[in-house]
mmCIF file of C-alpha atoms and ligand atoms in Angstrom:
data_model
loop_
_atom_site.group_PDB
_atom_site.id
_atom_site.type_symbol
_atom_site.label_atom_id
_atom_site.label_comp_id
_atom_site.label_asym_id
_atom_site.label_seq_id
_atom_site.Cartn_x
_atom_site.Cartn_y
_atom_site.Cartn_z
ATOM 1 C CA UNK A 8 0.000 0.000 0.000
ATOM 2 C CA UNK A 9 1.257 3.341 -1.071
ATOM 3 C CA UNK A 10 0.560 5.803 1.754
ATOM 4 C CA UNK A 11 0.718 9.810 0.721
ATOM 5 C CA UNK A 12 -1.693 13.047 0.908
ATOM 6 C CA UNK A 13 -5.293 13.416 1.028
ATOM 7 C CA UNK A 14 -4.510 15.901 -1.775
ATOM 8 C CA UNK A 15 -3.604 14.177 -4.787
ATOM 9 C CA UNK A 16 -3.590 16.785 -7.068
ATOM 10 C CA UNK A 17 -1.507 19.311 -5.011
ATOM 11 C CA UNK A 18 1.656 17.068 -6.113
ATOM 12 C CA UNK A 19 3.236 18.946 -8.622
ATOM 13 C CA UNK A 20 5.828 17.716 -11.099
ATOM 14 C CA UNK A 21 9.447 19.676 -9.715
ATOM 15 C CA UNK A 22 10.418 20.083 -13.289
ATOM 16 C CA UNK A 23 6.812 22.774 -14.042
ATOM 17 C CA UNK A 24 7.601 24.691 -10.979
ATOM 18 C CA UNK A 25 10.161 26.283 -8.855
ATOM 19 C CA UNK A 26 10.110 24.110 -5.922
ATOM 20 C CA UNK A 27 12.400 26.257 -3.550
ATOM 21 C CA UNK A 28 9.525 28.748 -2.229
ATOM 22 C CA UNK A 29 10.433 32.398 -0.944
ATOM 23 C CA UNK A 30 9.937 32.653 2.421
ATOM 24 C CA UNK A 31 8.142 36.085 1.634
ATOM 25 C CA UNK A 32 5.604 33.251 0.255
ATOM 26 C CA UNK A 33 5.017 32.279 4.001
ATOM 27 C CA UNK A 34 3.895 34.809 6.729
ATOM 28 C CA UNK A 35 5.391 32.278 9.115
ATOM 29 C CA UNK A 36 9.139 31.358 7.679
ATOM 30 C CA UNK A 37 9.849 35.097 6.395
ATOM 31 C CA UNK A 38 12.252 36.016 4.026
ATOM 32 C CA UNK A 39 15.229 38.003 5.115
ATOM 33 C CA UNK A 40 17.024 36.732 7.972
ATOM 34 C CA UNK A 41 18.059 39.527 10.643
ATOM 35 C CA UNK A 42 19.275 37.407 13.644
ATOM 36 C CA UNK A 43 22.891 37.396 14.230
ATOM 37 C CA UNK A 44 23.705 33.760 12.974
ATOM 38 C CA UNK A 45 23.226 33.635 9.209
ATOM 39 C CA UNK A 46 22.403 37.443 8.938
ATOM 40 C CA UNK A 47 21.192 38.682 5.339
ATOM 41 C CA UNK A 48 20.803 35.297 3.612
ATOM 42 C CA UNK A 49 17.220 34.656 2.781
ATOM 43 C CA UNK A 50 14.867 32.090 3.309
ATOM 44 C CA UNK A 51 13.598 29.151 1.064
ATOM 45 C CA UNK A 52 11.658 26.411 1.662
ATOM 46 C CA UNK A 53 11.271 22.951 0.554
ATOM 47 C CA UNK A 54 7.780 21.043 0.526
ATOM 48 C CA UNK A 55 7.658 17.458 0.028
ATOM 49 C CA UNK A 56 4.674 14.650 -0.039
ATOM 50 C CA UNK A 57 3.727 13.729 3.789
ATOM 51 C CA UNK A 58 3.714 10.416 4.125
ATOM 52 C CA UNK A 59 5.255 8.928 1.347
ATOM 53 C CA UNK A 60 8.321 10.573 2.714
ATOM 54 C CA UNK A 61 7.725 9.750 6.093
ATOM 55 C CA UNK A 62 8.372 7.064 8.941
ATOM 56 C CA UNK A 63 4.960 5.035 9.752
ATOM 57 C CA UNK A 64 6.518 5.541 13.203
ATOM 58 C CA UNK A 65 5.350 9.301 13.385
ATOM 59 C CA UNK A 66 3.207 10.103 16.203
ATOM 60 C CA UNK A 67 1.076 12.790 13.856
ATOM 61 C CA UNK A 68 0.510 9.949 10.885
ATOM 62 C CA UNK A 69 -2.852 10.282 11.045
ATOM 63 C CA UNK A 70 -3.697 14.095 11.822
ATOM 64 C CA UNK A 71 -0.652 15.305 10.085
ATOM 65 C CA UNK A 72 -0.497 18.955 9.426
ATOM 66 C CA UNK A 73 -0.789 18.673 5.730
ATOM 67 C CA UNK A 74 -4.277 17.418 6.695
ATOM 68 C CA UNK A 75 -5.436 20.751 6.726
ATOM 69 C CA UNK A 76 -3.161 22.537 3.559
ATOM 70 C CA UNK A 77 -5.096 21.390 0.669
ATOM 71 C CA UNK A 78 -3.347 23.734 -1.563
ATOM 72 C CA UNK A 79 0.219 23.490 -0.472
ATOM 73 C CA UNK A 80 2.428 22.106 -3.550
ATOM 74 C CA UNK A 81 3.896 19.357 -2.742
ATOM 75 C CA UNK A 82 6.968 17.867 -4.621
ATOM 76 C CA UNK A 83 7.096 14.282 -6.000
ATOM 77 C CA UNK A 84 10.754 12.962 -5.376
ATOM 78 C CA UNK A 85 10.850 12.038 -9.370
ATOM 79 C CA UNK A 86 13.520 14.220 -11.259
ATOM 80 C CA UNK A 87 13.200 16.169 -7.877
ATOM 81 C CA UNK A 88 16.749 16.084 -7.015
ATOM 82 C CA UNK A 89 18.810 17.945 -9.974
ATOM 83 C CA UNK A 90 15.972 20.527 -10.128
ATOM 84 C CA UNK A 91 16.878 21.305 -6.203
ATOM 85 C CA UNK A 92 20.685 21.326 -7.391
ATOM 86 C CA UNK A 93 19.905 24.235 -10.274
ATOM 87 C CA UNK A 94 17.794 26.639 -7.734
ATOM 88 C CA UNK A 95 20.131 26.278 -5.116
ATOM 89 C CA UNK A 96 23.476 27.149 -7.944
ATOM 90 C CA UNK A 97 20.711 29.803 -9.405
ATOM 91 C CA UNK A 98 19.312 31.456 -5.914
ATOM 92 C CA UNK A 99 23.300 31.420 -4.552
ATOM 93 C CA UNK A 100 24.873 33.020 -7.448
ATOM 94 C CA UNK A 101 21.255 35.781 -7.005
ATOM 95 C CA UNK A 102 22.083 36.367 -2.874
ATOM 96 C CA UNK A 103 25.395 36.995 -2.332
ATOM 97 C CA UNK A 104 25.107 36.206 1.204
ATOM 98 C CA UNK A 105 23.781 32.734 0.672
ATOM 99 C CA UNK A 106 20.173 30.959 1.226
ATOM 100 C CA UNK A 107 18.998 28.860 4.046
ATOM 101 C CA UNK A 108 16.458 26.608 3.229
ATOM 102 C CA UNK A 109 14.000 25.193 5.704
ATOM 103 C CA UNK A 110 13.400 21.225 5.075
ATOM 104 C CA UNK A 111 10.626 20.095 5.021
ATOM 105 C CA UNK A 112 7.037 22.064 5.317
ATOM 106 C CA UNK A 113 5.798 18.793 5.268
ATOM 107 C CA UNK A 114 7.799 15.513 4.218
ATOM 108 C CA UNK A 115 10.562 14.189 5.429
ATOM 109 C CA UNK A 116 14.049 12.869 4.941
ATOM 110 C CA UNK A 117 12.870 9.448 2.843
ATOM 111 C CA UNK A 118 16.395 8.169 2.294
ATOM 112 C CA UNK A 119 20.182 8.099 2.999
ATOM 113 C CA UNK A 120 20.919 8.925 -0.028
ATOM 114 C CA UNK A 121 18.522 11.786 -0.236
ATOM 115 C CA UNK A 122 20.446 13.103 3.198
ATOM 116 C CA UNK A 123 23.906 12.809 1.187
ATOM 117 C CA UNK A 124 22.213 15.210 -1.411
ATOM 118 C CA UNK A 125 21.795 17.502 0.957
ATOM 119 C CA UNK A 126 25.345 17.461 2.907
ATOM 120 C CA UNK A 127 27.043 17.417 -1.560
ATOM 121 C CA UNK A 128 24.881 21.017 -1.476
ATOM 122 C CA UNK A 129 26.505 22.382 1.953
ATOM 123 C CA UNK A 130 30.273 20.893 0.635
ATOM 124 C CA UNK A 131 29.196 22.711 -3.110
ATOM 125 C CA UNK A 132 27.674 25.392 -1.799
ATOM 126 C CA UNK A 133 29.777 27.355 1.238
ATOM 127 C CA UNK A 134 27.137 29.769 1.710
ATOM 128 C CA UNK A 135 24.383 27.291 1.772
ATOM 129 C CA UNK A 136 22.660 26.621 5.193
ATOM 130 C CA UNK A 137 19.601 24.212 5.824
ATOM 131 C CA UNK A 138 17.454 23.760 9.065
ATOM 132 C CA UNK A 139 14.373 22.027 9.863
ATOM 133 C CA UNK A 140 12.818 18.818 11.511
ATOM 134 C CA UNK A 141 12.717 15.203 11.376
ATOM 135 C CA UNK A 142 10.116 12.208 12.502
ATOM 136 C CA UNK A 143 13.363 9.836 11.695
ATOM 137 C CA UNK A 144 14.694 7.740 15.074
ATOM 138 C CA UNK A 145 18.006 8.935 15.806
ATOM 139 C CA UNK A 146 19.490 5.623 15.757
ATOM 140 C CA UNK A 147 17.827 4.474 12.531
ATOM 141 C CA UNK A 148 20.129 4.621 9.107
ATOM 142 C CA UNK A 149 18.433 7.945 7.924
ATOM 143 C CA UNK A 150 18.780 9.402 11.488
ATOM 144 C CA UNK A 151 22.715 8.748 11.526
ATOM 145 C CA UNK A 152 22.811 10.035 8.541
ATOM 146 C CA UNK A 153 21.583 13.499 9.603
ATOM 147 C CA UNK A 154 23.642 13.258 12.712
ATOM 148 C CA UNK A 155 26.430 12.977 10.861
ATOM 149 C CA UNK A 156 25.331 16.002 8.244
ATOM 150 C CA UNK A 157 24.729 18.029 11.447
ATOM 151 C CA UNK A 158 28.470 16.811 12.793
ATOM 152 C CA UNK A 159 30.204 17.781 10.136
ATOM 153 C CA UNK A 160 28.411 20.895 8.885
ATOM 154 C CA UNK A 161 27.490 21.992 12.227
ATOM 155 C CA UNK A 162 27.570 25.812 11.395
ATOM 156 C CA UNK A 163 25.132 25.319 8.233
ATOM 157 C CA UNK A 164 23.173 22.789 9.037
ATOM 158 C CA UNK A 165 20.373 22.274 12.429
ATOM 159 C CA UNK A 166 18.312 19.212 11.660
ATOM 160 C CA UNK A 167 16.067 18.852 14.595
ATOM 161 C CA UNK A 168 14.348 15.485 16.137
ATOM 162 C CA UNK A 169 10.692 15.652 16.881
ATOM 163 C CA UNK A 170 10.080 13.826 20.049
ATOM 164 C CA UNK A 171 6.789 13.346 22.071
ATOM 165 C CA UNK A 172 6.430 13.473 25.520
ATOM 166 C CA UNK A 173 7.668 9.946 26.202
ATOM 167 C CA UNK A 174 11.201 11.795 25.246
ATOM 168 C CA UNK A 175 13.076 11.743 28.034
ATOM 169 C CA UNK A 176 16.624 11.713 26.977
ATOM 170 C CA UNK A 177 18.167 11.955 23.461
ATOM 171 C CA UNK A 178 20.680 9.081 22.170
ATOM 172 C CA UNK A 179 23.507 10.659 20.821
ATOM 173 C CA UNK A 180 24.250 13.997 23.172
ATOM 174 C CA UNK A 181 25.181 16.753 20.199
ATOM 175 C CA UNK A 182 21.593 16.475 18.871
ATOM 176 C CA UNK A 183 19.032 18.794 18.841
ATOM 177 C CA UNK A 184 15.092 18.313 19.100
ATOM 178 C CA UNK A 185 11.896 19.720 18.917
ATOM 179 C CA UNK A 186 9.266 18.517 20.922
ATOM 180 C CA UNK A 187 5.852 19.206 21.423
ATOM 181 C CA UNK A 188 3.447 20.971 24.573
ATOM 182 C CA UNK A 189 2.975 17.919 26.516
ATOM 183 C CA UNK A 190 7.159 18.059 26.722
ATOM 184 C CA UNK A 191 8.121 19.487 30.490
ATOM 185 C CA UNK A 192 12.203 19.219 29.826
ATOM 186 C CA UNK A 193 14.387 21.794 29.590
ATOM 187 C CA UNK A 194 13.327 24.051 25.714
ATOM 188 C CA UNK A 195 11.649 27.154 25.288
ATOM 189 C CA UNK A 196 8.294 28.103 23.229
ATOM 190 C CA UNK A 197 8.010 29.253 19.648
ATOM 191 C CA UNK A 198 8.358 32.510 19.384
ATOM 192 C CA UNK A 199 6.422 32.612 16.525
ATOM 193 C CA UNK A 200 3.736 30.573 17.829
ATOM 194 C CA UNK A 201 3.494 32.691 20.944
ATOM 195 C CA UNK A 202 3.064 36.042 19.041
ATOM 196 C CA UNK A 203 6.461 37.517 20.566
ATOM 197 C CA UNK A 204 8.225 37.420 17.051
ATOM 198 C CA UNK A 205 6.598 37.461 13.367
ATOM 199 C CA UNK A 206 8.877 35.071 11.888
ATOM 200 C CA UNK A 207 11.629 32.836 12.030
ATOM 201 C CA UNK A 208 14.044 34.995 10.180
ATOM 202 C CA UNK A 209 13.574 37.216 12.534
ATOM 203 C CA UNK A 210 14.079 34.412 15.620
ATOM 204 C CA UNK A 211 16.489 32.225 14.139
ATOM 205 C CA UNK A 212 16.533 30.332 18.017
ATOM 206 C CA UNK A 213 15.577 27.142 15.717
ATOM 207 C CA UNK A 214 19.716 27.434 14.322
ATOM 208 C CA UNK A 215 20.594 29.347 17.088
ATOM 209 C CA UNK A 216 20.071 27.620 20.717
ATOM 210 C CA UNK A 217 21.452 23.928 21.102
ATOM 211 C CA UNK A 218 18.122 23.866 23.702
ATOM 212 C CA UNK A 219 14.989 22.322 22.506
ATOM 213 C CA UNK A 220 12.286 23.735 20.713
ATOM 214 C CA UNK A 221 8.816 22.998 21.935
ATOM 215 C CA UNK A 222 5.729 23.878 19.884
ATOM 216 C CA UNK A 223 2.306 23.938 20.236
ATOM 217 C CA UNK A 224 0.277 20.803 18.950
ATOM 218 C CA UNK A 225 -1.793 21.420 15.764
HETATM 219 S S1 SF4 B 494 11.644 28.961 17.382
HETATM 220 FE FE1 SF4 B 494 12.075 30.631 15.975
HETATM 221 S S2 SF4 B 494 13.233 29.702 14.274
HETATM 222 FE FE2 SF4 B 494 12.245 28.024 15.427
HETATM 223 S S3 SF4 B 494 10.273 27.666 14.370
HETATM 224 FE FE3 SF4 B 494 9.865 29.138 16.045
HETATM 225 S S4 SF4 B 494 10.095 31.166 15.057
HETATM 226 FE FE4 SF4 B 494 11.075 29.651 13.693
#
């Protein structure tokens, strides 16, 4: 069984479209980034298929946010890959202070191979920077994979793991997380979500703070 969107038709082919979005796009994301770390680059995202990227495993499989974005566009992973590598060479060579691009509005990391994509882009690209979150387990193949992205490109690259409240601890010590409001560790609250900043370019704690992020459940 072949498990994806309720919204069929929102998958759109990566080679009709641009499918690195301007932040400016997204009231939430924002577009240029003012906080110290990664000052003046600007903000892209990425938008994948939820669930046919995902792990069964995630706790939100069932009332996943993209339950409720009928018109998002959502990128099938076919011929996806060198039409990421030509925005990213086209959007680097337009801002000379680099892009960051937030992975995944909804999706997720589907593959190893997909993560060493993404750490080729931040060796090709020195001004590149990604952040974002991930339902993978951080001792699964696709979870040391990102650890290991995160390792070595630690300046340019904050992939966070999404725990629930049965999180107590996290496996390997150098990762960060994002949890959600039933969480009573040590994090702080969205910004965003709590009204005290408009956007994450303008927050940046996300890349920031090693500390984890908790967010309010949709
Ligand atoms: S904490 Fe800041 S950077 Fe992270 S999602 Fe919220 S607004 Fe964005």
């Amino acid at each position: 069984m072949t498990y994806s969107t309720r919204f069929q038709k929102s998958i759109k082919d990566p080679l009709l479209f641009n499918v690195l979005k301007p932040g400016s796009n997204n009231k939430k994301l924002g577009f240029k980034i003012t906080t110290p770390k990664w000052k003046g680059k600007r903000l892209y995202s990425l938008t994948l298929v939820e669930r046919e990227t995902c792990p069964t495993s995630c706790h939100h499989w069932k009332d996943c946010y993209g339950n409720n974005m009928p018109f998002a566009h959502r990128f099938s992973t076919i011929g996806l890959l060198p039409k990421i590598e030509e925005e990213i060479q086209t959007l680097s060579k337009k801002h000379k202070e680099g892009i960051v691009i937030r992975l995944h509005v909804l999706g997720d990391f589907m593959t190893t191979e997909y993560v060493t994509f993404w750490e080729r882009m931040l060796f090709v690209h020195p001004t590149l920077c990604i952040f974002g979150y991930t339902g993978r387990e951080e001792t699964g193949d696709i979870g040391k994979a990102l650890w290991l992205m995160n390792t070595r490109y630690n300046d340019r690259c904050k992939i966070r793991f999404s725990r629930n409240k049965a999180f107590s601890e996290g496996h390997y010590p150098s990762n960060l997380f994002a949890a959600e409001e039933s969480f009573t560790g040590k994090c702080f609250d969205c910004p965003e979500q709590k009204g005290t900043l408009p956007s994450c370019a303008q927050c940046g704690l996300c890349w920031g703070v090693p500390k984890t992020v908790r967010f309010a459940t949709h």
